[in-house]
C-alpha cells in the first residue's frame, strides 16, 4: 500500500504543471550559450584572422539568431511546443558543431560562413525560449508577469552556469571545448524535455500560491550569488582542477535538489491547499488573484461559492455576489449577472470559460470597434498601433546598446589592461546581474504596479537611464570602473527583457502573444547591428590603427588590437546618448498607457479593501456564533 501510494504521488508530481515549469527552468539554464560569446570570441578572431569590426558582424548575426523568434512563434501556434523543442535541439547541434569544426580547421572557414553558423546555433536559443516561456505562460496565464520574470532570470544566469560547467569539465584555456559543449548539452536536454512538454495540461485558473513562485525566485538568487562568489574567488586566487570539480558538483546539487523539492511541495501541498480553499470559502482566490484580472486578459476568474456552483443548472442565472470577470473588458470589479449558455453538464458550467453572458445580436452592418488598450489585438492591429512602435524603438536601442557592450566585454576588459581571468569575471558578473535584473524587472514591477501604481513603461525608462549611467562609468576608465560597471550594466540590461515581454501582453493581450512577443524581440539585433558594426567596431579599429602607427599588416589582420581607454571611450558615450533616447520613447509609452495601469492599480486597491471587509465580517460572525 505504501509503495502504491508513493508511486501515485510521484506520478502526480511528474504529470503536474509545476513539474513542467521546473523542467523548463532546466532547459533554459543550459540553452543560453549565445550569452557566453565573449568566452570564445577572441578564439574566433584569431582562427578567422579578422578585425574587431568583422568580429562584431559575427556577434550581430549571433544576436539576430537569438532574437529572431517570429518563426518559432508561428511554429508554436500552428504546431506544438514539442516540435519547437525538437527543431531547437537540431539547430544548436548543427550550428555550433560547424562553428567548432571551423575553429579546429577541420572544414574551410570564412567570415560569412561563421556568421551563418552562429545564426543557426543561436537561433536554437530562440526556439527553446519560445517553447518554454510561452507554454508556461499558458499554464499560468493569470501570473504571467511573475512567470516571465522568473524564466527570463534563469536565462540570464545561464551564461555563468555554462561557464562553470565548462570550467569543471574542461578546465580553462580551451575555448573550442566550450563550443563543443554547446553542441551536445543543450540539444540533449531539449530532446529529453519533449516528453514533458508534449502532454496537454489544464491551465491554472488564477494566480499560483505566491510562496512557491518566490521559492523558485530564492533558488535563482542562491545560484546567482553562489556563481558570483566563485567568480570573485577565481579572480583572487588560482583554483586547482579538484577545486573546480567540487564547485561544479555543488552547483549541480544546488540546482536540482531544491528544484525538485520545490516542485514536489508545489504540486502536492499547493494542490491540497487549493482544494481546501475551494471547499471552505466563497471566493476563488485572494485579493491579489481577483485584482490581477485587470491585466490578465485571457482568464475569467469565477468568484462563487462551491454550494452555488453545485446547484448551477444549464440556462440558470446567478446574481448578487457571483462574479465573472471578463478579461478583455478591463471593467471595475462589481456584481454582474452571469448566464451559462451551452453548458451540457455542471462540470462544464464550472470549467468552460466560454460560458459567459450572451450579448445582444449585432446588426449585419456593424463594424467591430478598435480594441482598447489591454484587450486582445490582432497582429495587424498591433502593427498599426503607435504603442507598438514606441516599444519597438525603445527595445531596439535600449537592449541593442546593452547587447553591444556585453558582446564586446572581452575586448573591453583587455583594452583596459585586465587579465584574461579578470575578463572572465566580468563576463560572469554581467551574466549574474543580468539574471538578477530580469527577476527585478518581473517581480518588482508587479509590486510597484499593484501597491504604488508605477507603470511598467516608466520602470523601463528608469532601467534604461541606469544603463546609460553604467556606460558613462565604464567610459571614465577609473580603477574598479569595470567591476561596478558590469554590475550596473547587467542589472539594468536584464530588467528590460521581462519588462518589454510583459508590456506586450499588458497592452495587446495574450491571444497572439507568441507572435507579438517574438516580433518585439527582433528589435534588439537591429539595434545591435546599427550600434556595433558601424560605431563600436569601426571606432575600435580606427583607434587601433592610429596607435599602431602603421605597423599592423592590414586592416583585416587579427593582430590589430587596441589598448587604452580611448579604444571604447567614444563608442560608450554614443551608446549612452542612444540609450537615453530609448528611455524617452519609454516615457512617451508610459504617458499613452497611464490610464491602463492606473485602472489596474485602482482595481487592486478596491479588491484589497473588499477582501479585508469580507474577512472582518466573517471573523465577527464566527465570534458571534
Coordinates of C-alpha atoms in Angstrom, one line a residue:
X1 CA 0.0 0.0 0.0
X2 CA 2.8 2.4 0.9
X3 CA 4.6 1.6 -2.3
X4 CA 1.5 2.2 -4.3
X5 CA 0.8 5.5 -2.5
X6 CA 4.4 6.6 -3.2
X7 CA 4.1 5.7 -6.9
X8 CA 0.9 7.6 -7.1
X9 CA 2.5 10.7 -5.5
X10 CA 5.4 10.5 -7.9
X11 CA 3.2 10.3 -10.9
X12 CA 1.1 13.2 -9.7
X13 CA 4.2 15.3 -9.5
X14 CA 5.5 14.2 -12.9
X15 CA 2.2 14.9 -14.6
X16 CA 1.7 18.3 -12.9
X17 CA 2.1 21.9 -14.2
X18 CA 4.8 22.7 -11.6
X19 CA 7.0 19.9 -13.0
X20 CA 6.7 21.4 -16.5
X21 CA 7.8 24.7 -15.0
X22 CA 10.8 23.0 -13.3
X23 CA 11.9 21.2 -16.5
X24 CA 11.5 24.5 -18.3
X25 CA 14.0 26.1 -15.9
X26 CA 16.5 23.3 -16.6
X27 CA 16.1 23.7 -20.3
X28 CA 16.7 27.5 -20.1
X29 CA 19.7 27.3 -17.8
X30 CA 21.6 25.2 -20.4
X31 CA 20.3 26.9 -23.5
X32 CA 21.8 30.4 -23.5
X33 CA 25.2 29.7 -24.9
X34 CA 24.9 32.8 -27.1
X35 CA 25.3 34.9 -24.0
X36 CA 28.7 33.5 -23.4
X37 CA 30.1 34.6 -26.7
X38 CA 32.9 36.5 -25.0
X39 CA 34.4 33.2 -23.9
X40 CA 35.4 32.1 -27.4
X41 CA 35.2 35.4 -29.3
X42 CA 38.9 36.0 -29.2
X43 CA 39.5 32.5 -30.5
X44 CA 37.2 33.2 -33.4
X45 CA 39.1 36.4 -34.1
X46 CA 42.5 34.6 -34.4
X47 CA 41.1 31.5 -36.1
X48 CA 39.5 33.5 -38.9
X49 CA 42.2 36.3 -38.9
X50 CA 39.6 39.1 -38.7
X51 CA 39.5 42.5 -37.1
X52 CA 37.1 43.9 -34.5
X53 CA 34.6 45.2 -36.9
X54 CA 34.2 41.7 -38.5
X55 CA 34.0 40.1 -35.1
X56 CA 31.2 42.4 -34.3
X57 CA 29.5 41.4 -37.5
X58 CA 29.6 37.8 -36.3
X59 CA 28.2 38.8 -33.0
X60 CA 25.4 40.7 -34.7
X61 CA 24.4 37.5 -36.6
X62 CA 24.5 35.6 -33.4
X63 CA 22.2 38.1 -31.7
X64 CA 19.9 38.1 -34.8
X65 CA 19.6 34.4 -34.3
X66 CA 18.9 34.7 -30.6
X67 CA 16.1 37.3 -31.1
X68 CA 14.6 36.1 -34.4
X69 CA 11.8 34.3 -32.8
X70 CA 9.0 35.1 -35.3
X71 CA 9.4 31.7 -36.9
X72 CA 9.4 29.9 -33.6
X73 CA 6.3 31.8 -32.5
X74 CA 4.4 30.8 -35.6
X75 CA 5.6 27.2 -35.2
X76 CA 4.4 27.2 -31.6
X77 CA 0.9 28.5 -32.6
X78 CA 0.4 26.1 -35.5
X79 CA 2.4 23.1 -34.4
X80 CA 3.4 22.2 -30.8
X81 CA 5.9 23.1 -28.1
X82 CA 7.5 19.7 -28.5
X83 CA 8.1 20.3 -32.2
X84 CA 9.7 23.7 -31.5
X85 CA 12.0 22.0 -28.9
X86 CA 13.0 19.4 -31.4
X87 CA 13.9 22.0 -34.0
X88 CA 15.8 23.9 -31.4
X89 CA 17.9 20.8 -30.5
X90 CA 18.7 20.2 -34.2
X91 CA 19.7 23.9 -34.7
X92 CA 22.1 24.0 -31.7
X93 CA 23.8 20.7 -32.7
X94 CA 24.2 21.8 -36.3
X95 CA 25.2 25.4 -35.8
X96 CA 27.7 25.0 -33.0
X97 CA 29.2 21.8 -34.4
X98 CA 30.0 23.6 -37.7
X99 CA 31.5 26.5 -35.7
X100 CA 33.6 24.1 -33.7
X101 CA 34.9 22.3 -36.8
X102 CA 35.8 25.7 -38.3
X103 CA 37.7 26.8 -35.3
X104 CA 39.6 23.4 -35.3
X105 CA 40.3 24.0 -39.1
X106 CA 38.6 20.7 -39.9
X107 CA 36.4 22.4 -42.6
X108 CA 37.1 25.6 -44.6
X109 CA 36.1 28.7 -42.7
X110 CA 35.3 32.2 -43.7
X111 CA 33.7 35.3 -42.2
X112 CA 30.3 34.7 -43.8
X113 CA 30.2 31.0 -43.1
X114 CA 30.9 31.7 -39.4
X115 CA 28.1 34.3 -39.4
X116 CA 25.7 31.6 -40.8
X117 CA 26.9 29.0 -38.2
X118 CA 26.4 31.5 -35.3
X119 CA 23.0 32.5 -36.7
X120 CA 21.8 28.9 -36.8
X121 CA 23.3 27.9 -33.4
X122 CA 22.0 31.0 -31.6
X123 CA 18.5 30.7 -33.1
X124 CA 18.1 27.4 -31.2
X125 CA 18.0 29.6 -28.1
X126 CA 15.0 31.5 -29.5
X127 CA 13.3 28.2 -30.3
X128 CA 13.8 26.8 -26.8
X129 CA 13.0 30.1 -25.1
X130 CA 9.7 30.4 -27.0
X131 CA 8.7 26.8 -26.4
X132 CA 9.3 27.0 -22.6
X133 CA 8.2 30.6 -21.9
X134 CA 5.0 30.7 -23.9
X135 CA 4.0 27.2 -22.7
X136 CA 4.5 28.2 -19.1
X137 CA 2.6 31.5 -19.5
X138 CA -0.3 29.5 -21.0
X139 CA -0.2 27.1 -18.0
X140 CA -0.2 30.1 -15.5
X141 CA -1.9 32.9 -17.6
X142 CA -3.0 35.0 -14.6
X143 CA 0.5 35.2 -13.2
X144 CA 2.4 35.9 -16.5
X145 CA 4.4 38.8 -15.1
X146 CA 6.0 36.6 -12.4
X147 CA 6.4 33.6 -14.7
X148 CA 8.1 35.7 -17.4
X149 CA 10.4 37.4 -14.9
X150 CA 11.3 34.1 -13.3
X151 CA 12.1 32.3 -16.5
X152 CA 13.9 35.3 -18.1
X153 CA 16.1 35.4 -15.0
X154 CA 17.2 31.8 -15.3
X155 CA 18.0 32.5 -19.0
X156 CA 20.2 35.4 -17.7
X157 CA 22.2 33.2 -15.2
X158 CA 22.6 30.5 -17.9
X159 CA 25.8 32.1 -19.2
X160 CA 27.6 31.8 -15.8
X161 CA 26.3 28.3 -15.3
X162 CA 27.6 27.1 -18.7
X163 CA 31.0 28.8 -18.0
X164 CA 31.2 26.9 -14.7
X165 CA 30.2 23.6 -16.3
X166 CA 32.8 24.1 -19.0
X167 CA 35.5 25.0 -16.4
X168 CA 34.6 21.9 -14.3
X169 CA 34.8 19.5 -17.3
X170 CA 37.5 21.0 -19.5
X171 CA 39.4 23.5 -17.3
X172 CA 40.4 26.9 -18.7
X173 CA 42.2 28.0 -21.8
X174 CA 40.2 25.8 -24.2
X175 CA 37.6 28.0 -25.9
X176 CA 37.0 25.4 -28.6
X177 CA 35.9 22.9 -25.9
X178 CA 33.2 25.4 -24.8
X179 CA 31.9 25.4 -28.4
X180 CA 31.8 21.6 -28.4
X181 CA 29.9 21.6 -25.1
X182 CA 27.3 23.8 -26.8
X183 CA 26.8 21.1 -29.3
X184 CA 25.7 18.3 -27.0
X185 CA 24.5 19.7 -23.7
X186 CA 21.5 22.0 -24.8
X187 CA 20.4 19.6 -27.5
X188 CA 20.3 16.6 -25.2
X189 CA 18.3 18.4 -22.5
X190 CA 15.9 19.8 -25.1
X191 CA 15.2 16.3 -26.6
X192 CA 14.5 14.8 -23.2
X193 CA 12.2 17.6 -22.3
X194 CA 9.9 16.9 -25.3
X195 CA 8.3 14.1 -23.3
X196 CA 7.2 16.6 -20.7
X197 CA 6.1 19.5 -22.9
X198 CA 4.1 17.4 -25.4
X199 CA 1.4 16.5 -22.8
X200 CA -1.6 18.8 -22.8
X201 CA -2.4 20.2 -19.3
X202 CA -5.3 22.3 -18.0
X203 CA -4.2 25.9 -17.3
X204 CA -4.3 27.1 -13.7
X205 CA -7.3 29.5 -13.4
X206 CA -5.8 32.0 -11.1
X207 CA -2.5 33.1 -9.6
X208 CA -0.4 30.3 -8.0
X209 CA 0.3 30.5 -4.3
X210 CA 2.9 33.2 -4.2
X211 CA 5.2 31.3 -1.8
X212 CA 6.0 28.7 -4.4
X213 CA 6.9 31.3 -7.0
X214 CA 9.1 33.1 -4.5
X215 CA 10.8 29.8 -3.6
X216 CA 11.9 29.4 -7.2
X217 CA 13.0 33.0 -7.1
X218 CA 15.0 32.4 -4.0
X219 CA 16.7 29.4 -5.7
X220 CA 17.6 31.6 -8.6
X221 CA 19.2 34.2 -6.3
X222 CA 21.1 31.5 -4.4
X223 CA 22.5 30.3 -7.8
X224 CA 23.4 33.8 -8.8
X225 CA 25.3 34.7 -5.7
X226 CA 27.0 31.3 -5.5
X227 CA 28.3 31.8 -9.0
X228 CA 29.3 35.4 -8.3
X229 CA 31.3 34.3 -5.2
X230 CA 33.0 31.6 -7.3
X231 CA 33.9 34.1 -10.0
X232 CA 35.4 36.5 -7.4
X233 CA 37.3 33.7 -5.7
X234 CA 38.7 32.6 -9.1
X235 CA 39.9 36.1 -9.8
X236 CA 41.6 36.4 -6.4
X237 CA 43.3 33.0 -6.4
X238 CA 44.1 30.2 -8.8
X239 CA 41.8 27.3 -8.2
X240 CA 43.0 23.8 -8.8
X241 CA 41.3 21.2 -11.1
X242 CA 40.0 19.4 -8.0
X243 CA 38.6 22.6 -6.6
X244 CA 36.8 23.3 -9.8
X245 CA 35.2 19.8 -9.8
X246 CA 34.0 20.4 -6.3
X247 CA 32.5 23.7 -7.3
X248 CA 30.8 22.1 -10.2
X249 CA 29.4 19.3 -8.1
X250 CA 28.0 21.7 -5.6
X251 CA 26.4 23.7 -8.4
X252 CA 24.6 20.6 -9.7
X253 CA 23.3 19.8 -6.3
X254 CA 22.2 23.4 -5.7
X255 CA 20.3 23.3 -9.0
X256 CA 18.5 20.0 -8.9
X257 CA 17.8 19.1 -5.3
X258 CA 16.0 22.4 -4.3
X259 CA 14.2 22.5 -7.7
X260 CA 12.8 19.0 -7.3
X261 CA 11.8 19.7 -3.6
X262 CA 10.0 22.9 -4.6
X263 CA 8.2 21.1 -7.4
X264 CA 7.1 18.4 -5.1
X265 CA 5.7 20.8 -2.4
X266 CA 4.1 23.0 -5.1
X267 CA 2.3 20.1 -6.8
X268 CA 1.3 18.1 -3.7
X269 CA 0.7 20.7 -0.9
X270 CA -0.2 23.5 -3.2
X271 CA -3.0 21.4 -4.8
X272 CA -4.3 20.3 -1.5
X273 CA -4.4 23.8 -0.1
X274 CA -6.2 24.9 -3.3
X275 CA -8.9 22.2 -2.9
X276 CA -9.4 23.1 0.8
X277 CA -9.7 26.7 -0.1
X278 CA -12.4 26.0 -2.6
X279 CA -14.3 23.8 -0.1
X280 CA -14.2 26.3 2.8
X281 CA -14.5 29.8 1.2
X282 CA -16.8 31.6 -1.1
X283 CA -14.1 33.1 -3.3
X284 CA -11.8 31.6 -5.8
X285 CA -8.5 33.1 -4.8
X286 CA -7.5 36.0 -2.7
X287 CA -7.5 39.7 -3.3
X288 CA -4.3 39.5 -5.4
X289 CA -5.9 36.9 -7.7
X290 CA -9.0 39.0 -8.1
X291 CA -7.3 42.2 -8.8
X292 CA -4.8 40.7 -11.2
X293 CA -7.6 40.1 -13.8
X294 CA -7.3 43.8 -14.8
X295 CA -4.1 43.0 -16.7
X296 CA -4.6 39.2 -17.3
X297 CA -6.9 39.4 -20.3
X298 CA -7.3 35.7 -21.2
X299 CA -8.7 34.5 -17.9
X300 CA -12.2 34.7 -16.3
X301 CA -11.9 34.2 -12.5
X302 CA -15.0 32.7 -11.0
X303 CA -15.9 34.2 -7.7
X304 CA -18.7 31.9 -6.5
X305 CA -19.2 29.5 -3.6
X306 CA -19.0 25.8 -4.1
X307 CA -22.6 25.4 -3.0
X308 CA -23.8 27.9 -5.6
X309 CA -21.7 26.1 -8.3
X310 CA -23.1 22.7 -7.4
X311 CA -26.6 24.0 -7.7
X312 CA -26.0 25.6 -11.0
X313 CA -28.1 24.2 -13.9
X314 CA -28.0 24.9 -17.6
X315 CA -29.6 28.2 -18.6
X316 CA -29.9 29.2 -15.0
X317 CA -29.0 32.7 -13.9
X318 CA -26.8 33.6 -10.8
X319 CA -26.9 37.1 -9.5
X320 CA -25.8 39.0 -6.4
X321 CA -22.3 38.3 -5.2
X322 CA -21.4 35.9 -8.1
X323 CA -18.9 37.5 -10.4
X324 CA -17.3 36.6 -13.7
X325 CA -14.5 38.9 -14.6
X326 CA -14.4 39.1 -18.4
X327 CA -10.7 39.6 -19.0
X328 CA -10.9 41.5 -22.3
X329 CA -13.2 44.2 -20.8
X330 CA -11.0 45.6 -18.1
X331 CA -14.1 46.6 -16.1
X332 CA -14.2 47.5 -12.5
X333 CA -14.9 44.7 -10.0
X334 CA -18.7 44.7 -9.3
X335 CA -21.6 42.3 -9.2
X336 CA -22.8 41.1 -12.5
X337 CA -25.4 38.6 -13.8
X338 CA -24.0 35.6 -15.4
X339 CA -25.9 33.2 -17.6
X340 CA -24.5 29.8 -18.6
X341 CA -25.3 29.1 -22.2
X342 CA -24.4 25.9 -24.0
X343 CA -23.1 24.0 -20.9
X344 CA -24.3 20.5 -21.0
X345 CA -23.2 19.5 -17.5
X346 CA -22.5 21.0 -14.2
X347 CA -18.7 20.5 -14.6
X348 CA -18.8 22.4 -17.9
X349 CA -20.5 25.3 -16.1
X350 CA -17.5 25.5 -13.8
X351 CA -14.7 24.7 -16.2
X352 CA -15.7 26.1 -19.6
X353 CA -14.6 29.7 -19.6
X354 CA -16.5 30.3 -22.8
X355 CA -19.8 30.2 -20.9
X356 CA -20.4 33.9 -20.4
X357 CA -23.4 36.0 -20.5
X358 CA -24.9 36.3 -24.0
X359 CA -24.5 39.5 -25.9
X360 CA -27.3 41.2 -27.9
X361 CA -27.3 40.4 -31.6
X362 CA -25.4 42.9 -33.7
X363 CA -26.7 44.3 -36.9
X364 CA -25.4 43.0 -40.2
X365 CA -23.5 46.2 -41.0
X366 CA -22.0 46.6 -37.5
X367 CA -18.3 47.3 -37.6
X368 CA -16.3 46.0 -34.6
X369 CA -14.6 48.9 -32.8
X370 CA -10.9 49.2 -32.4
X371 CA -9.8 47.3 -29.3
X372 CA -8.9 49.2 -26.2
X373 CA -5.5 49.1 -24.6
X374 CA -5.5 45.8 -22.6
X375 CA -7.9 44.0 -25.0
X376 CA -6.8 41.3 -27.4
X377 CA -5.4 42.8 -30.6
X378 CA -4.9 41.1 -33.9
X379 CA -1.4 41.0 -35.4
X380 CA -2.3 43.7 -37.9
X381 CA -3.9 45.9 -35.3
X382 CA -0.8 45.7 -33.2
X383 CA 1.5 46.6 -36.1
X384 CA -0.7 49.6 -36.8
X385 CA -0.5 50.8 -33.2
X386 CA 1.8 53.7 -32.2
X387 CA 2.3 52.0 -28.8
X388 CA 3.9 49.0 -30.5
X389 CA 6.3 51.1 -32.4
X390 CA 7.3 53.2 -29.4
X391 CA 8.1 49.9 -27.6
X392 CA 9.9 48.6 -30.6
X393 CA 12.1 51.7 -30.9
X394 CA 12.8 51.7 -27.1
X395 CA 13.8 48.0 -27.3
X396 CA 15.9 48.5 -30.5
X397 CA 18.2 51.0 -28.9
X398 CA 17.8 50.0 -25.2
X399 CA 18.5 46.3 -25.4
X400 CA 20.6 46.8 -28.6
X401 CA 23.1 49.0 -26.8
X402 CA 23.3 46.6 -23.9
X403 CA 24.0 43.7 -26.3
X404 CA 26.7 45.6 -28.0
X405 CA 28.6 46.2 -24.8
X406 CA 28.0 42.7 -23.5
X407 CA 29.4 41.1 -26.6
X408 CA 32.5 43.3 -26.5
X409 CA 33.1 42.8 -22.8
X410 CA 36.1 40.5 -23.5
X411 CA 37.9 43.1 -25.8
X412 CA 36.8 45.9 -23.5
X413 CA 38.4 44.3 -20.5
X414 CA 41.6 43.5 -22.4
X415 CA 41.9 47.0 -23.8
X416 CA 41.7 48.4 -20.2
X417 CA 44.6 46.2 -19.2
X418 CA 42.8 43.5 -17.2
X419 CA 44.0 39.9 -17.3
X420 CA 42.1 37.0 -19.0
X421 CA 41.0 35.8 -15.6
X422 CA 39.5 39.2 -14.7
X423 CA 37.8 39.3 -18.1
X424 CA 36.0 36.0 -17.3
X425 CA 35.0 37.5 -14.0
X426 CA 33.4 40.5 -15.8
X427 CA 31.6 38.2 -18.2
X428 CA 30.2 36.2 -15.3
X429 CA 29.3 39.3 -13.4
X430 CA 27.3 40.7 -16.3
X431 CA 25.5 37.3 -16.7
X432 CA 24.7 37.0 -13.0
X433 CA 23.4 40.6 -12.6
X434 CA 21.6 40.2 -15.9
X435 CA 19.7 37.4 -14.2
X436 CA 19.1 39.4 -11.1
X437 CA 17.9 42.3 -13.2
X438 CA 15.4 40.1 -15.0
X439 CA 13.9 39.0 -11.7
X440 CA 13.8 42.6 -10.6
X441 CA 12.0 43.6 -13.8
X442 CA 9.4 40.8 -13.4
X443 CA 8.7 40.8 -9.7
X444 CA 9.5 44.4 -8.6
X445 CA 7.5 45.9 -11.5
X446 CA 4.5 43.8 -10.3
X447 CA 4.9 45.0 -6.7
X448 CA 5.3 48.7 -7.8
X449 CA 2.3 48.5 -10.1
X450 CA -0.1 46.9 -7.6
X451 CA 0.9 48.8 -4.4
X452 CA 2.1 52.2 -5.8
X453 CA 0.6 52.5 -9.3
X454 CA 4.0 52.6 -11.0
X455 CA 3.5 51.5 -14.6
X456 CA 5.9 49.1 -16.4
X457 CA 6.9 51.6 -19.2
X458 CA 8.0 54.1 -16.6
X459 CA 10.0 51.4 -14.8
X460 CA 11.5 50.5 -18.2
X461 CA 12.6 54.1 -18.7
X462 CA 14.3 54.1 -15.2
X463 CA 16.3 51.0 -16.1
X464 CA 17.4 52.4 -19.4
X465 CA 18.6 55.5 -17.6
X466 CA 20.6 53.4 -15.2
X467 CA 22.2 51.5 -18.1
X468 CA 23.3 54.8 -19.6
X469 CA 25.0 55.8 -16.4
X470 CA 26.7 52.4 -16.4
X471 CA 28.1 53.2 -19.9
X472 CA 29.4 56.5 -18.5
X473 CA 31.1 54.8 -15.6
X474 CA 32.9 52.3 -17.8
X475 CA 34.0 55.1 -20.2
X476 CA 35.6 57.0 -17.3
X477 CA 38.2 54.2 -17.0
X478 CA 38.8 54.8 -13.4
X479 CA 40.1 52.0 -11.1
X480 CA 37.4 49.4 -10.5
X481 CA 35.1 51.0 -13.1
X482 CA 34.6 47.7 -14.9
X483 CA 33.6 45.8 -11.8
X484 CA 30.9 48.2 -10.8
X485 CA 30.0 49.0 -14.4
X486 CA 29.5 45.3 -15.1
X487 CA 27.1 45.0 -12.1
X488 CA 25.0 48.1 -13.1
X489 CA 25.0 47.1 -16.7
X490 CA 23.9 43.5 -16.0
X491 CA 21.1 44.7 -13.6
X492 CA 19.7 47.4 -15.9
X493 CA 20.1 45.5 -19.1
X494 CA 18.5 42.3 -17.7
X495 CA 15.5 44.1 -16.3
X496 CA 14.4 45.3 -19.7
X497 CA 13.7 41.7 -21.0
X498 CA 10.8 40.8 -18.8
X499 CA 9.5 44.4 -18.9
X500 CA 9.0 44.5 -22.7
X501 CA 7.7 41.0 -22.7
X502 CA 5.1 41.8 -20.1
X503 CA 4.2 45.2 -21.6
X504 CA 3.3 43.5 -24.9
X505 CA 0.8 41.2 -23.0
X506 CA -0.5 44.1 -20.9
X507 CA -1.3 46.3 -23.9
X508 CA -2.1 43.9 -26.7
X509 CA -3.4 40.8 -24.9
X510 CA -2.5 37.1 -24.9
X511 CA -4.4 35.8 -28.0
X512 CA -1.4 36.3 -30.4
X513 CA 1.2 36.6 -27.7
X514 CA 3.8 34.2 -29.1
X515 CA 3.9 36.1 -32.4
X516 CA 3.8 39.6 -30.9
X517 CA 6.5 38.8 -28.3
X518 CA 8.7 37.4 -31.0
X519 CA 8.2 40.4 -33.2
X520 CA 9.3 42.8 -30.4
X521 CA 12.3 40.5 -29.8
X522 CA 13.5 41.2 -33.3
X523 CA 14.2 44.8 -32.4
X524 CA 17.3 44.2 -30.4
X525 CA 19.5 42.6 -33.1
X526 CA 18.6 45.6 -35.4
X527 CA 19.8 48.0 -32.8
X528 CA 22.9 45.9 -32.1
X529 CA 23.9 45.9 -35.8
X530 CA 23.4 49.6 -36.1
X531 CA 25.5 50.3 -33.0
X532 CA 28.1 47.6 -33.1
X533 CA 29.4 47.3 -36.6
X534 CA 29.4 51.0 -37.8
X535 CA 30.0 52.5 -34.4
X536 CA 31.9 50.3 -31.9
X537 CA 33.8 48.1 -34.4
X538 CA 34.8 51.0 -36.6
X539 CA 35.9 53.2 -33.8
X540 CA 37.9 50.4 -32.2
X541 CA 39.7 49.6 -35.5
X542 CA 40.5 53.2 -36.3
X543 CA 41.9 53.8 -32.9
X544 CA 44.0 50.6 -33.1
X545 CA 45.4 51.7 -36.5
X546 CA 46.2 55.1 -35.1
X547 CA 48.1 53.6 -32.1
X548 CA 49.9 51.1 -34.2
X549 CA 51.4 53.9 -36.4
X550 CA 51.1 51.7 -39.5
X551 CA 52.9 48.7 -38.0
X552 CA 49.8 46.4 -38.5
X553 CA 50.0 44.5 -41.7
X554 CA 46.5 45.2 -42.9
X555 CA 43.1 46.2 -41.7
X556 CA 41.8 42.6 -41.6
X557 CA 44.7 41.2 -39.6
X558 CA 43.6 39.7 -36.2
X559 CA 46.7 41.2 -34.6
X560 CA 45.1 44.7 -34.9
X561 CA 44.4 45.2 -31.2
X562 CA 43.9 48.3 -29.2
X563 CA 45.0 49.1 -25.7
X564 CA 43.8 52.1 -23.6
X565 CA 40.6 53.8 -22.5
X566 CA 40.2 55.6 -25.9
X567 CA 39.5 52.3 -27.7
X568 CA 35.9 52.1 -26.5
X569 CA 35.6 55.6 -24.9
X570 CA 33.8 57.3 -27.8
X571 CA 31.6 54.3 -28.5
X572 CA 30.4 54.2 -24.9
X573 CA 29.5 57.9 -25.0
X574 CA 27.5 57.4 -28.2
X575 CA 25.7 54.4 -26.6
X576 CA 24.9 56.4 -23.6
X577 CA 23.1 59.1 -25.7
X578 CA 21.3 56.5 -27.7
X579 CA 20.1 54.7 -24.5
X580 CA 18.8 58.0 -23.1
X581 CA 16.8 58.5 -26.3
X582 CA 15.3 55.0 -25.9
X583 CA 14.3 55.9 -22.3
X584 CA 12.5 58.9 -23.8
X585 CA 10.4 56.6 -26.0
X586 CA 9.6 54.5 -22.9
X587 CA 8.4 57.7 -21.2
X588 CA 6.2 58.5 -24.2
X589 CA 4.7 55.0 -24.0
X590 CA 4.1 55.5 -20.2
X591 CA 2.2 58.7 -21.0
X592 CA 0.0 56.9 -23.6
X593 CA -0.8 53.9 -21.3
X594 CA -1.0 55.6 -17.9
X595 CA -4.8 55.1 -17.7
X596 CA -4.5 51.4 -18.3
X597 CA -2.1 50.9 -15.4
X598 CA -3.9 53.3 -13.2
X599 CA -7.1 51.3 -13.6
X600 CA -5.2 48.1 -12.7
X601 CA -3.8 49.8 -9.6
X602 CA -7.3 51.0 -8.6
X603 CA -8.8 47.6 -9.1
X604 CA -6.2 46.0 -6.9
X605 CA -6.8 48.5 -4.1
X606 CA -10.5 48.1 -4.3
X607 CA -10.2 44.3 -4.2
X608 CA -7.9 44.5 -1.2
X609 CA -10.5 46.7 0.7
X610 CA -13.3 44.3 -0.3
X611 CA -11.3 41.3 0.8
X612 CA -10.4 42.9 4.1
X613 CA -14.0 43.9 4.8
X614 CA -15.2 40.4 4.0
X615 CA -12.6 38.8 6.3
X616 CA -13.5 41.1 9.1
X617 CA -17.2 40.4 8.7
X618 CA -16.5 36.6 8.7
X619 CA -14.4 36.9 11.8
X620 CA -17.2 38.9 13.5
X621 CA -19.8 36.3 12.5
X622 CA -17.7 33.5 13.9
X623 CA -17.2 35.4 17.1
X624 CA -20.9 35.9 17.4
X625 CA -21.5 32.2 17.0

